[in-house]
Coordinates of C-alpha atoms in Angstrom, one line a residue:
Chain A
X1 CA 85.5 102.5 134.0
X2 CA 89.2 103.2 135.3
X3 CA 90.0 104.3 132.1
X4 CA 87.0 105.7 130.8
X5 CA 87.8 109.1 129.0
X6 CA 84.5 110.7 128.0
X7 CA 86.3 113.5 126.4
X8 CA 89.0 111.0 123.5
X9 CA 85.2 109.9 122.3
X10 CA 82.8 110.6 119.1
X11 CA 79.6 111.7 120.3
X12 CA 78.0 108.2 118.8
X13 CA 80.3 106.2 120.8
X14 CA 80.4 108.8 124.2
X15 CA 76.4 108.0 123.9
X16 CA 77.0 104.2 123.6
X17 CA 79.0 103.7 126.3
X18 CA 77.5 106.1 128.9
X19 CA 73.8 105.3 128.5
X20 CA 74.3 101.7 128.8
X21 CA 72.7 99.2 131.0
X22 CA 76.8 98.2 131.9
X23 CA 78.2 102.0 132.4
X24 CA 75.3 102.7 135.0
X25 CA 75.9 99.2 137.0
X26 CA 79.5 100.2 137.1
X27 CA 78.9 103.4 138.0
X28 CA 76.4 102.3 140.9
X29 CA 78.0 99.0 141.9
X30 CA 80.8 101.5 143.4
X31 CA 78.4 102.7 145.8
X32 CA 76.0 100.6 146.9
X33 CA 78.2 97.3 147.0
X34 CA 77.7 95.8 149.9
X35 CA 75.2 97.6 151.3
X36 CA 71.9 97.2 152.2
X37 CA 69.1 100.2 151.5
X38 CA 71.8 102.3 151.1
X39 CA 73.1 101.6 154.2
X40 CA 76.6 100.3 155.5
X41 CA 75.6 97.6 157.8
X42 CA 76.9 98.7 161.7
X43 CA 76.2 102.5 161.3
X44 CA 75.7 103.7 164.5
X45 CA 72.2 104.6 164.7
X46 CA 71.5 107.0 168.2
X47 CA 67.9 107.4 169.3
X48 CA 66.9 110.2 168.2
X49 CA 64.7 112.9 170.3
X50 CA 61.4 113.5 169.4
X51 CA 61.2 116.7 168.0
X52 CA 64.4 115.7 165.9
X53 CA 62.8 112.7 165.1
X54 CA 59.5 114.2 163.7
X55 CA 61.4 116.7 161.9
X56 CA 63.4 113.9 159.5
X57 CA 60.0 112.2 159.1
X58 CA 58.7 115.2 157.7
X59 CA 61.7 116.0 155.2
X60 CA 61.6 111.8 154.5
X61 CA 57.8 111.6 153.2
X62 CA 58.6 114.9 151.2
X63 CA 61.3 113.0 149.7
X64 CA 59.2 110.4 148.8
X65 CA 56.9 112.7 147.0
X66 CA 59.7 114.2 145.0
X67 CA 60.9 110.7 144.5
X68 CA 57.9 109.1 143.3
X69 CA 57.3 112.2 140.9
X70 CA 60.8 111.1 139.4
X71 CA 59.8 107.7 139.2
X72 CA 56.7 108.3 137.8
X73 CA 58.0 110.5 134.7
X74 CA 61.2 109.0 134.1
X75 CA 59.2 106.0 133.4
X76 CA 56.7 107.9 131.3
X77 CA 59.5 109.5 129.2
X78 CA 60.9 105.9 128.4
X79 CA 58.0 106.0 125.7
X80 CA 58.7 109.7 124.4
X81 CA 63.1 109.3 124.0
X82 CA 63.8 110.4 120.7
X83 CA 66.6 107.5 120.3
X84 CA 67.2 104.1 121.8
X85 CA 70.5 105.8 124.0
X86 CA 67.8 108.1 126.1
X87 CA 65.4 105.0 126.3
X88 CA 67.8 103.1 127.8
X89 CA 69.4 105.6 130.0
X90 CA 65.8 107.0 131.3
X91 CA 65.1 103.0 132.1
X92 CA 68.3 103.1 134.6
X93 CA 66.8 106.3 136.1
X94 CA 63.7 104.7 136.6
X95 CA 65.7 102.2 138.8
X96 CA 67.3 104.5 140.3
X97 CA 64.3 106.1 141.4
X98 CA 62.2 103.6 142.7
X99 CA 65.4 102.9 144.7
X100 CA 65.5 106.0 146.2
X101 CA 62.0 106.1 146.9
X102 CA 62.5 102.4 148.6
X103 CA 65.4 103.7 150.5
X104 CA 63.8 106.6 151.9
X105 CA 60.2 104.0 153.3
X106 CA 62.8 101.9 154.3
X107 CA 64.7 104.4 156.6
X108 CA 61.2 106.2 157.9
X109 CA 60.0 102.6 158.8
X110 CA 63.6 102.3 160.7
X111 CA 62.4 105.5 162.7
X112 CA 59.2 103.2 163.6
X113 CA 56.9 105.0 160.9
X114 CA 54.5 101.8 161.2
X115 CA 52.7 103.3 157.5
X116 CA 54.8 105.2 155.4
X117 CA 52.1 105.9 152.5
X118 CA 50.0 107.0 155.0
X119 CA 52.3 109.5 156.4
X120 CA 53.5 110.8 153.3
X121 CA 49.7 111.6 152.9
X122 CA 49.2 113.6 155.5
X123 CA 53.2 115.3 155.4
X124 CA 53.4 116.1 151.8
X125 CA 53.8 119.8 151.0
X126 CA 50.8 121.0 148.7
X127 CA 53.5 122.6 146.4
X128 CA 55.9 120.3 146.0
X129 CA 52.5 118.0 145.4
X130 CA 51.4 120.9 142.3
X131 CA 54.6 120.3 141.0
X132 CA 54.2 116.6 140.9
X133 CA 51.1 117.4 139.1
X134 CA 52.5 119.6 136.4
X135 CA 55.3 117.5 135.8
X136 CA 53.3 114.4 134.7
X137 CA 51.2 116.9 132.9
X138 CA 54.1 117.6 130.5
X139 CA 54.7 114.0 130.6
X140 CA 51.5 113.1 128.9
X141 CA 51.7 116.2 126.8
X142 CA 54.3 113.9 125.4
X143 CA 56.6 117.4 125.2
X144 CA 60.2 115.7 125.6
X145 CA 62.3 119.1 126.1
X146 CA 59.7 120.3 128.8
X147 CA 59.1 117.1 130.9
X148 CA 63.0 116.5 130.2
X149 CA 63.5 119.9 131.4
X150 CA 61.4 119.9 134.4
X151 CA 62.7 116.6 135.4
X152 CA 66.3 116.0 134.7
X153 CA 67.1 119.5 135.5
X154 CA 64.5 121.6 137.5
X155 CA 63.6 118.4 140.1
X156 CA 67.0 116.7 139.7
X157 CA 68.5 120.4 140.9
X158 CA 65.8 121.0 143.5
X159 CA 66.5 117.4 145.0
X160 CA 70.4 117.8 144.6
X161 CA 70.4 121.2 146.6
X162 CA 68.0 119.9 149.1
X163 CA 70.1 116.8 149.8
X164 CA 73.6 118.7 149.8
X165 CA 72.3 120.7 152.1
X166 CA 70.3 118.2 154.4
X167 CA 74.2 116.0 154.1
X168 CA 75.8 118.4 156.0
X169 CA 74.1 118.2 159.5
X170 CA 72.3 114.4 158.9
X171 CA 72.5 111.8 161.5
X172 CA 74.9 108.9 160.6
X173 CA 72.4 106.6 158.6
X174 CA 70.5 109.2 156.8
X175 CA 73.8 110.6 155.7
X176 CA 75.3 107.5 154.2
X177 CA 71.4 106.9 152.1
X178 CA 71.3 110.6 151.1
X179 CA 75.0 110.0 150.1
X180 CA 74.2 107.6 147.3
X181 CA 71.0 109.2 146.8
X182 CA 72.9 112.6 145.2
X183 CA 75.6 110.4 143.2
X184 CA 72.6 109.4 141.0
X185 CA 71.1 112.4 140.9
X186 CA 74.4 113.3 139.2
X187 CA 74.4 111.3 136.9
X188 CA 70.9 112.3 135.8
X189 CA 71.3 115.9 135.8
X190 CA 74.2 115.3 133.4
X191 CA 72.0 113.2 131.2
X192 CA 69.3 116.2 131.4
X193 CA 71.8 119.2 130.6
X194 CA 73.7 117.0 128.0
X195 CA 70.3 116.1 126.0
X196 CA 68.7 119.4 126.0
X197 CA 72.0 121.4 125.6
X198 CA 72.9 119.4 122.3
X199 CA 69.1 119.4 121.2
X200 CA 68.9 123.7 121.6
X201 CA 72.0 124.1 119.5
X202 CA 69.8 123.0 117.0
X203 CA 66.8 124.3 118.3
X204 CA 67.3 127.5 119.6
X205 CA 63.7 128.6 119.7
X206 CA 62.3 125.9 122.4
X207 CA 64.9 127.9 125.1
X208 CA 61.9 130.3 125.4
X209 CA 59.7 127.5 126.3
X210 CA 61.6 125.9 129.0
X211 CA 62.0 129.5 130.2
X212 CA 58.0 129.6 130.5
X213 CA 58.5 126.1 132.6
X214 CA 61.1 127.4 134.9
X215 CA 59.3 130.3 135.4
X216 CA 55.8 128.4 136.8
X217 CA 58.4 126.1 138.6
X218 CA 60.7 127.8 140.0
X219 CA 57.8 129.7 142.6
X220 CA 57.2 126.0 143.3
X221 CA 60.1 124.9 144.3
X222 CA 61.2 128.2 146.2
X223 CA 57.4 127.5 148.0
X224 CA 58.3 124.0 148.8
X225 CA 61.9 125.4 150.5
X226 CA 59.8 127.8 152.2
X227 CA 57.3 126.0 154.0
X228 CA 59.0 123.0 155.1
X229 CA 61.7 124.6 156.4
X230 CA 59.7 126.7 158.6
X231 CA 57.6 123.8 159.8
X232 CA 61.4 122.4 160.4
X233 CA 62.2 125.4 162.7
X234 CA 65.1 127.0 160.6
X235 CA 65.5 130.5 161.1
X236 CA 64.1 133.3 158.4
X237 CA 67.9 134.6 157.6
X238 CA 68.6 130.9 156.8
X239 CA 66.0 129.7 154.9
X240 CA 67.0 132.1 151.8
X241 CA 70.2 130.0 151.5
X242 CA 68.5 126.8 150.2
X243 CA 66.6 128.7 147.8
X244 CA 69.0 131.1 146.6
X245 CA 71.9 127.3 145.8
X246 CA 69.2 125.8 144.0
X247 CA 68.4 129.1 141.6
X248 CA 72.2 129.8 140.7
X249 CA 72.8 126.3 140.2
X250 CA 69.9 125.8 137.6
X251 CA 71.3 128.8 135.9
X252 CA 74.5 127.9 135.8
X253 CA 73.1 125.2 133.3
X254 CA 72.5 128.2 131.3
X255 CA 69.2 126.1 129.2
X256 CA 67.1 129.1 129.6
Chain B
X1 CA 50.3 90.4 148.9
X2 CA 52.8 92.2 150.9
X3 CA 54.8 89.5 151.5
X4 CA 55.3 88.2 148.3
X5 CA 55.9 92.3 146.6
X6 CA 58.7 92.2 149.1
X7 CA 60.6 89.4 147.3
X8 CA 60.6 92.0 144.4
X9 CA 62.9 95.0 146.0
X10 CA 65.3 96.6 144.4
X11 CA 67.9 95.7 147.1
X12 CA 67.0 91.7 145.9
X13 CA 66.8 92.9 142.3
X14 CA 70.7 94.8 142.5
X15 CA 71.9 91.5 144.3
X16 CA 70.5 88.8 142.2
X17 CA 70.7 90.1 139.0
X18 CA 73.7 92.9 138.0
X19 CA 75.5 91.8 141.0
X20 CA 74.4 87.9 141.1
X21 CA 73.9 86.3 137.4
X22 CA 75.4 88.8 135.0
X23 CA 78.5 89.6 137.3
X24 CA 81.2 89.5 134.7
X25 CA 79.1 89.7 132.1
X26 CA 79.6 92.2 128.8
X27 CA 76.0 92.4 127.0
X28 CA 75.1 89.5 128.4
X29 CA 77.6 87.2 128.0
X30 CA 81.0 86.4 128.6
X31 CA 83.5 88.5 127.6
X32 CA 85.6 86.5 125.3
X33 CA 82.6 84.4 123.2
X34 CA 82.3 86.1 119.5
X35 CA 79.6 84.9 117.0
X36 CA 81.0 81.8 115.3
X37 CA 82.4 82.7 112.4
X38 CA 80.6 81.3 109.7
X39 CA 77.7 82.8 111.0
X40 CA 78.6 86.3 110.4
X41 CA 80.8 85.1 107.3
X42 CA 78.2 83.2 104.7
X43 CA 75.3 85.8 104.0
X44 CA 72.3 82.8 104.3
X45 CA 73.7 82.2 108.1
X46 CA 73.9 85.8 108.6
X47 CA 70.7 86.9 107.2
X48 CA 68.7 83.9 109.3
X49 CA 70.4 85.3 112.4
X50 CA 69.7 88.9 111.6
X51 CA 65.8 87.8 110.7
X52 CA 65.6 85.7 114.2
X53 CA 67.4 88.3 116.2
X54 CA 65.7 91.0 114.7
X55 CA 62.2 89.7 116.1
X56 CA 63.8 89.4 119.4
X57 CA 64.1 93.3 119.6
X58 CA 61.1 94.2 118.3
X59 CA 59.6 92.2 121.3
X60 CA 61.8 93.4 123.8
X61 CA 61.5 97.3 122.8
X62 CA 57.4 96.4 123.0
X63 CA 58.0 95.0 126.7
X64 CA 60.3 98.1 127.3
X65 CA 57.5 100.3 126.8
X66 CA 54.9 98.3 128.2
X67 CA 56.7 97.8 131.4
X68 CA 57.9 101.5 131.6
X69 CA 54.2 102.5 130.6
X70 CA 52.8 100.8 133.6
X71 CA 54.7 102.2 136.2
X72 CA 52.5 105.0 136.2
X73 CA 49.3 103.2 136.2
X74 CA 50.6 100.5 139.1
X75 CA 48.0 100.9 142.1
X76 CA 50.8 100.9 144.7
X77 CA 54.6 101.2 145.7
X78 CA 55.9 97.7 145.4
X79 CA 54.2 97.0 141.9
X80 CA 55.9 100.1 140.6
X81 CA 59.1 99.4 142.0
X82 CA 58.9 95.8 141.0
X83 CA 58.1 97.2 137.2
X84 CA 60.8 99.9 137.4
X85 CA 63.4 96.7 137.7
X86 CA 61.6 95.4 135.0
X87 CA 61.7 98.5 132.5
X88 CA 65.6 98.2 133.4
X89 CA 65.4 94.2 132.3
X90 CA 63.8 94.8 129.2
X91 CA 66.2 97.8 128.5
X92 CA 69.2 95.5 129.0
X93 CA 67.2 92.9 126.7
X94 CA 66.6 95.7 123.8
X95 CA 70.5 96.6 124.6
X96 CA 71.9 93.2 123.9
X97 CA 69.5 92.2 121.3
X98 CA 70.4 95.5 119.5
X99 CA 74.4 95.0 120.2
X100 CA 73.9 91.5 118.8
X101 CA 72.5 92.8 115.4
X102 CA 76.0 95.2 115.6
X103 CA 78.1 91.9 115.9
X104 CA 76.1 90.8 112.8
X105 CA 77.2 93.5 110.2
X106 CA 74.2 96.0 110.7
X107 CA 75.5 99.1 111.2
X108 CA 73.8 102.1 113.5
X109 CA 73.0 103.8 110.3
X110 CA 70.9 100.9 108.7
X111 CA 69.9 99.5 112.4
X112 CA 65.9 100.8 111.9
X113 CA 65.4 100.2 108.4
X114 CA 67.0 96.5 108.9
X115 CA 64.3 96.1 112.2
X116 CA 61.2 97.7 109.9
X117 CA 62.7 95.2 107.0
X118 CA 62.9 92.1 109.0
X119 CA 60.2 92.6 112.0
X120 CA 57.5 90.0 111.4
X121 CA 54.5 91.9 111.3
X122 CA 52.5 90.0 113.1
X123 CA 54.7 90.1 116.2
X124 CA 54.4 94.0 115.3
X125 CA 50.9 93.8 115.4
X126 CA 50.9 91.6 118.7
X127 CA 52.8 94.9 120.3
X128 CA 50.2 97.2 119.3
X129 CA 47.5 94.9 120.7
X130 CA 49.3 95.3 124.4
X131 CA 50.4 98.8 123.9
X132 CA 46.9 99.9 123.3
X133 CA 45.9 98.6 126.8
X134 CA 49.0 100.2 128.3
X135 CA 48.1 103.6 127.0
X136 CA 45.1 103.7 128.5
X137 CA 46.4 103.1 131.8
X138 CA 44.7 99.6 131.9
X139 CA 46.9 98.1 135.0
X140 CA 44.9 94.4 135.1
X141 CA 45.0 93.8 130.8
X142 CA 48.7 95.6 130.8
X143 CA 50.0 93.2 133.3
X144 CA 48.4 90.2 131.7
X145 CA 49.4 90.9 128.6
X146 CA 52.9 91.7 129.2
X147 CA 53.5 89.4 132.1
X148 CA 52.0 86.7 130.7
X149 CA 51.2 86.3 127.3
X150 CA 54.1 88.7 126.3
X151 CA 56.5 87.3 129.1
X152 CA 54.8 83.5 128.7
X153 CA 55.7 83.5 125.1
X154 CA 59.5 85.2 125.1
X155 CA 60.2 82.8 127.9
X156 CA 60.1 79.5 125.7
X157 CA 61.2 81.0 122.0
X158 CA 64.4 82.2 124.4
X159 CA 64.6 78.6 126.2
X160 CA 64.1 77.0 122.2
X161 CA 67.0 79.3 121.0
X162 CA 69.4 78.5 123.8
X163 CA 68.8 75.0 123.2
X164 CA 69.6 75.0 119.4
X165 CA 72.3 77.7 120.5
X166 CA 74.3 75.8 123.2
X167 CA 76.3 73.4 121.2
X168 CA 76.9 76.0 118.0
X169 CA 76.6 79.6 119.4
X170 CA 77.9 79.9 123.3
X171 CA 78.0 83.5 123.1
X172 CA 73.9 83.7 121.9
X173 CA 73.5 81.0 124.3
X174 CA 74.9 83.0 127.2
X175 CA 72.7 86.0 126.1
X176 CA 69.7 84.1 125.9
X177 CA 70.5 82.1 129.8
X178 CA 70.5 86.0 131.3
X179 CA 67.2 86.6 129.4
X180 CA 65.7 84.1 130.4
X181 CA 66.0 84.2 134.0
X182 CA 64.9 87.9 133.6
X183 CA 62.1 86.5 132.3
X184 CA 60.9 83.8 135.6
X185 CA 61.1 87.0 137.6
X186 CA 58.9 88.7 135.4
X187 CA 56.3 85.6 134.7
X188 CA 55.7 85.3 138.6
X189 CA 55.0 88.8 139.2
X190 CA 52.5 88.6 137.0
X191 CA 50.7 85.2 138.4
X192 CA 50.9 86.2 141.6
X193 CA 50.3 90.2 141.5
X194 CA 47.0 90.0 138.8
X195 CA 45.8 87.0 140.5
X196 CA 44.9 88.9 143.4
X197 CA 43.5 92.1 141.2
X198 CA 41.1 89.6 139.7
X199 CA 39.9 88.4 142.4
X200 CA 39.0 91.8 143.7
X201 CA 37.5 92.8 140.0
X202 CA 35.9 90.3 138.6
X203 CA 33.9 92.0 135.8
X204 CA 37.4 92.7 134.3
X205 CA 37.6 88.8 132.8
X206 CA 36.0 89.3 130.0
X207 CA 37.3 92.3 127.8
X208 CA 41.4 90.8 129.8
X209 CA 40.5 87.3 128.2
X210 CA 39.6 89.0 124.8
X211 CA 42.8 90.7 124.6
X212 CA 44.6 87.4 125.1
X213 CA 43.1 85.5 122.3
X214 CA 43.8 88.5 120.2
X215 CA 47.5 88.2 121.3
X216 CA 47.8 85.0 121.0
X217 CA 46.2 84.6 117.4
X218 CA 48.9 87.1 116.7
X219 CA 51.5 85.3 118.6
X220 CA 50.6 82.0 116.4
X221 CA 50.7 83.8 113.0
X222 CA 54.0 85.0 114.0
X223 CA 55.1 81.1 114.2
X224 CA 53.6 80.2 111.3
X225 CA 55.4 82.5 109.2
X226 CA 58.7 82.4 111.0
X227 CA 58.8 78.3 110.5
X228 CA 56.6 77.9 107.0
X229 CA 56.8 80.9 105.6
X230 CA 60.5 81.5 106.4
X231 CA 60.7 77.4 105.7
X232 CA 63.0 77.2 102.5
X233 CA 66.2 79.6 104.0
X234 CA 65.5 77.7 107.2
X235 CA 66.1 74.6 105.6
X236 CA 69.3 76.0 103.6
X237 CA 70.9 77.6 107.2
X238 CA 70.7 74.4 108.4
X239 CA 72.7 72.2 105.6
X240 CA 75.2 75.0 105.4
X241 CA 76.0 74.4 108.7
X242 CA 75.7 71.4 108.7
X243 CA 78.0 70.8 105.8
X244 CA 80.5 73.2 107.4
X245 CA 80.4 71.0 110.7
X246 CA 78.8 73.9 112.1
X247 CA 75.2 72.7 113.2
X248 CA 74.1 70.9 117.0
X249 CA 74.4 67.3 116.5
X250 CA 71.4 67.1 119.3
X251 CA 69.1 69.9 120.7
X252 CA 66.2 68.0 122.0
X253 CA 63.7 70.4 124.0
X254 CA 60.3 69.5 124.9
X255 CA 60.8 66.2 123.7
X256 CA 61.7 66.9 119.9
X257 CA 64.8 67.4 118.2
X258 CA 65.3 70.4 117.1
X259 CA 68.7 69.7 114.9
X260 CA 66.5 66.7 113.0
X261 CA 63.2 68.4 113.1
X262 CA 61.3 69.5 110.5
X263 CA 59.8 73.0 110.3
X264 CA 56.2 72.0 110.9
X265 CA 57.6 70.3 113.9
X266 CA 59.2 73.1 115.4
X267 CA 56.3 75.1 115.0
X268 CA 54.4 72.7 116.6
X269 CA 56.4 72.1 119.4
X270 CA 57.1 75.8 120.4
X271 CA 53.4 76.3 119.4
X272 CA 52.1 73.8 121.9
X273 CA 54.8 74.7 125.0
X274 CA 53.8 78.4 124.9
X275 CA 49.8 77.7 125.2
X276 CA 50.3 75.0 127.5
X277 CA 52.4 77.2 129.6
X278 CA 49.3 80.0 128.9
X279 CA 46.6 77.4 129.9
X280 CA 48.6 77.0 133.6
X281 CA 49.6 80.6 134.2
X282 CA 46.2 81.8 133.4
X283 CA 44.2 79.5 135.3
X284 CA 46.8 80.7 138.4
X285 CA 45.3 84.1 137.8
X286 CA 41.8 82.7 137.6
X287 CA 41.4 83.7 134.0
X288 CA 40.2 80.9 131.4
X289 CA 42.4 80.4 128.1
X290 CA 40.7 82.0 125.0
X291 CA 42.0 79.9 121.7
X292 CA 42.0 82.2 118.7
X293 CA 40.9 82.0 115.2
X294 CA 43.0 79.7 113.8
X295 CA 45.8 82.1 111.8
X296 CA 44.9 81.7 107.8

């Protein structure tokens, strides 16, 4: 991995190496090495206050929802990969996923959430729950550039910005999980912009479709932003922010 | 149920597995074994281990989308996280079987049409039996026949290969040691997750016990081609190397030995080890073994 020069490589042997099974453990095994959920053991962990508390609860089971919408189309696109380098790369994000999902229940049942499915029930955004919906539903339209699109690139972004932006003012433990939460998400936003921008060089046509999908998405996600950061308390002037990261960075992929 | 899922984490997965029994590892094995070289040098030694390896992808890719296939359809959180660690197993599996065929002289250009050549298609149609359940979101038949009819029989051809392997071919052997404790993981998530979902559906039985005779009368065909049918360059792979010094002296497994025995007998052996194992695992799950037609 020291070595590793992504750029001195043939695009058959760049794919070989980077969506193997032994590039993503290297890549991970940096990060979550001796640590347990994500979690470097003797963090300090203060009590938080109540209102705080509920607050992180809140943004956690929305994070699971997100999460589990990963998890369940990355595994769904295993299936749909047009060659045996996305199959296997998809199968590390599905890992990857579940991890995150697991690291997330694992911290809300540190905050003393006694049942975290149940809570994520009753927390979960109704938006961010349609866009769960409509992702799986280009899933089992079995429509690779769309469901790659709206995964690897329109969730992947969403999640990255949210993160970023949550890093910045988390308590110690949260930080450190949200920490190698975004380093995957990297990694698979790469993987998203890389597949679909090699496959509309050829393809030039489907960019209109994916523009159609970004379209119906995009008022989702910007809905999502919306509403839990007003249940969260953050002021009008601020909330904008959030939203307006997440749009320039999707099209600064330029896909669409 | 709760307690066992939480054997199945991903935290215990990252520890045991990439960071426990393939630490130092490079596709499986260790990072200075090669193929012996008379096996990728004399075309009938080559050609046998392209034909057996060849099978091992097509059932891996099948359990790669099986496993990936039911994530969706698991009824809660730890079964899908437990089969997301799978779908990254069985990718590995598909990834080393695959690199395997590369360090056997197929080349990425010819690597489908030398899998559509060689692929047994029996075993082919075994996959489409199990995929058809997994399509339709059948949880309870996806999980039986993956985790234990799938999983059941990959478990002992693996543990029959490493045994004829370990003398001859340390860097197969080594492949096939990673596999197989994939494979133990995967077995008892199966036994101990469907046993429970049968209990609580009952009427399921049936149509889950017709899937496995289907499998399995697949799953026997298979044998019976890969030991008879495939009987004659079997027979000639093994005087070449035994001429050339080159075959296992011993490799006795289940009793037989497998440097000595005849075809029939390895069919028979591996034959009567897999639906032994699928009498016992079954019966864990409260299902009753369904023998097949016998294969004509």
């Amino acid at each position: 991995m020291a070595d590793f020069d992504p750029h001195a490589m043939a695009e058959e042997e760049f794919l070989e190496e980077v969506h193997s099974f032994d590039f993503w453990f290297q890549a991970v095994d940096g990060y979550l090495r001796d640590r347990s959920y994500g979690q470097v053991e003797g963090t300090p962990d203060p009590l938080m206050e109540d209102g705080e508390r509920e607050v992180l609860i809140t943004t956690l089971c929305n994070y699971c929802v997100a999460e589990t919408a990963a998890l369940d189309a990355s595994s769904g696109l295993v299936r749909l990969a047009p060659n045996r380098h996305a199959k296997i790369f998809l199968a590390t994000q599905v890992v990857d996923e579940a991890r995150h999902l697991e690291v997330f229940l694992h911290r809300m049942k540190e905050l003393g959430v006694v049942d975290p499915e149940g809570e994520i029930e009753r927390r979960a955004n109704p938006n961010l729950l349609r866009f769960k919906k409509r992702l799986l539903e280009l899933v089992d339209d079995r429509d690779w550039d769309s469901a790659v699109f709206a995964q690897n690139v329109i969730l992947e972004t969403m999640e990255f910005t949210a993160f970023k932006a949550h890093l910045e003012g988390a308590d110690p433990v949260t930080g450190e999980v949200l920490d190698g939460v975004i380093k995957d998400e990297r990694r698979h936003l790469g993987f998203g912009e890389n597949d679909l921008g090699r496959r509309l060089v050829t393809m030039p046509e489907n960019r209109s479709r994916l523009a159609e999908v970004r379209a119906e998405l995009d008022e989702l996600v910007l809905r999502t932003f919306e509403e839990v950061q007003q249940s969260a308390g953050v002021e009008p002037s601020q909330r904008l922010t959030l939203g307006r990261e997440y749009i320039e960075a999707v099209e600064r992929l330029g896909l669409t | 149920m709760a307690d066992f899922l939480s054997q199945y984490s991903i935290q215990r997965w990252l520890e045991m597995c990439p960071q426990g029994y393939l630490e130092n590892t490079v596709y499986g094995h260790s990072p200075e074994l090669r193929e012996p070289e008379l096996v990728v040098e004399n075309e009938t030694l080559r050609e046998e281990s392209i034909r057996t390896t060849v099978q091992l992808v097509v059932g891996e890719r099948c359990a790669l989308a099986a496993s990936s296939g039911l994530v969706n359809a698991a009824p809660d959180f730890p079964s899908k996280r437990f089969l997301a660690t799978q779908t990254l197993d069985e990718a590995r599996h598909v990834e080393i079987f695959t690199r395997r065929l590369f360090d056997l002289g197929v080349t990425e250009d010819n690597l489908e049409s030398t899998i559509d050549n060689y692929a047994n298609p029996h075993l082919v149609k075994f996959a489409e039996v199990l995929l058809e359940k997994v399509d339709s979101g059948d949880f309870i038949a996806g999980v039986v026949g993956q985790n234990i009819v799938l999983e059941g029989m990959a478990f002992s051809v693996f543990e029959m290969l490493e045994a004829v392997s370990k003398q001859v071919n340390p860097k197969f052997a080594e492949t096939l040691s990673g596999t197989i404790a994939d494979e133990r993981r995967h077995v008892g998530f199966g036994e101990n997750r469907i046993g429970s979902l049968i209990r609580e559906h009952p009427e399921r039985k049936a149509d889950v016990e017709r899937m496995q005779a289907e499998m399995t009368y697949h799953m026997l065909a298979t044998f019976s081609e890969a030991f008879q049918g495939n009987a004659a360059a079997t027979e000639e792979a093994r005087s070449i190397a035994a001429a050339e010094g080159a075959g296992p002296e011993t490799a006795v497994w289940h009793g037989t030995d497998l440097a000595a025995a005849s075809p029939e007998d390895m069919e028979a052996v591996l034959a009567d080890t897999v639906l032994g194992e699928f009498k016992t695992r079954l019966g864990r799950i409260g299902l009753e073994y369904q023998s097949p037609p016998v294969p004509a």
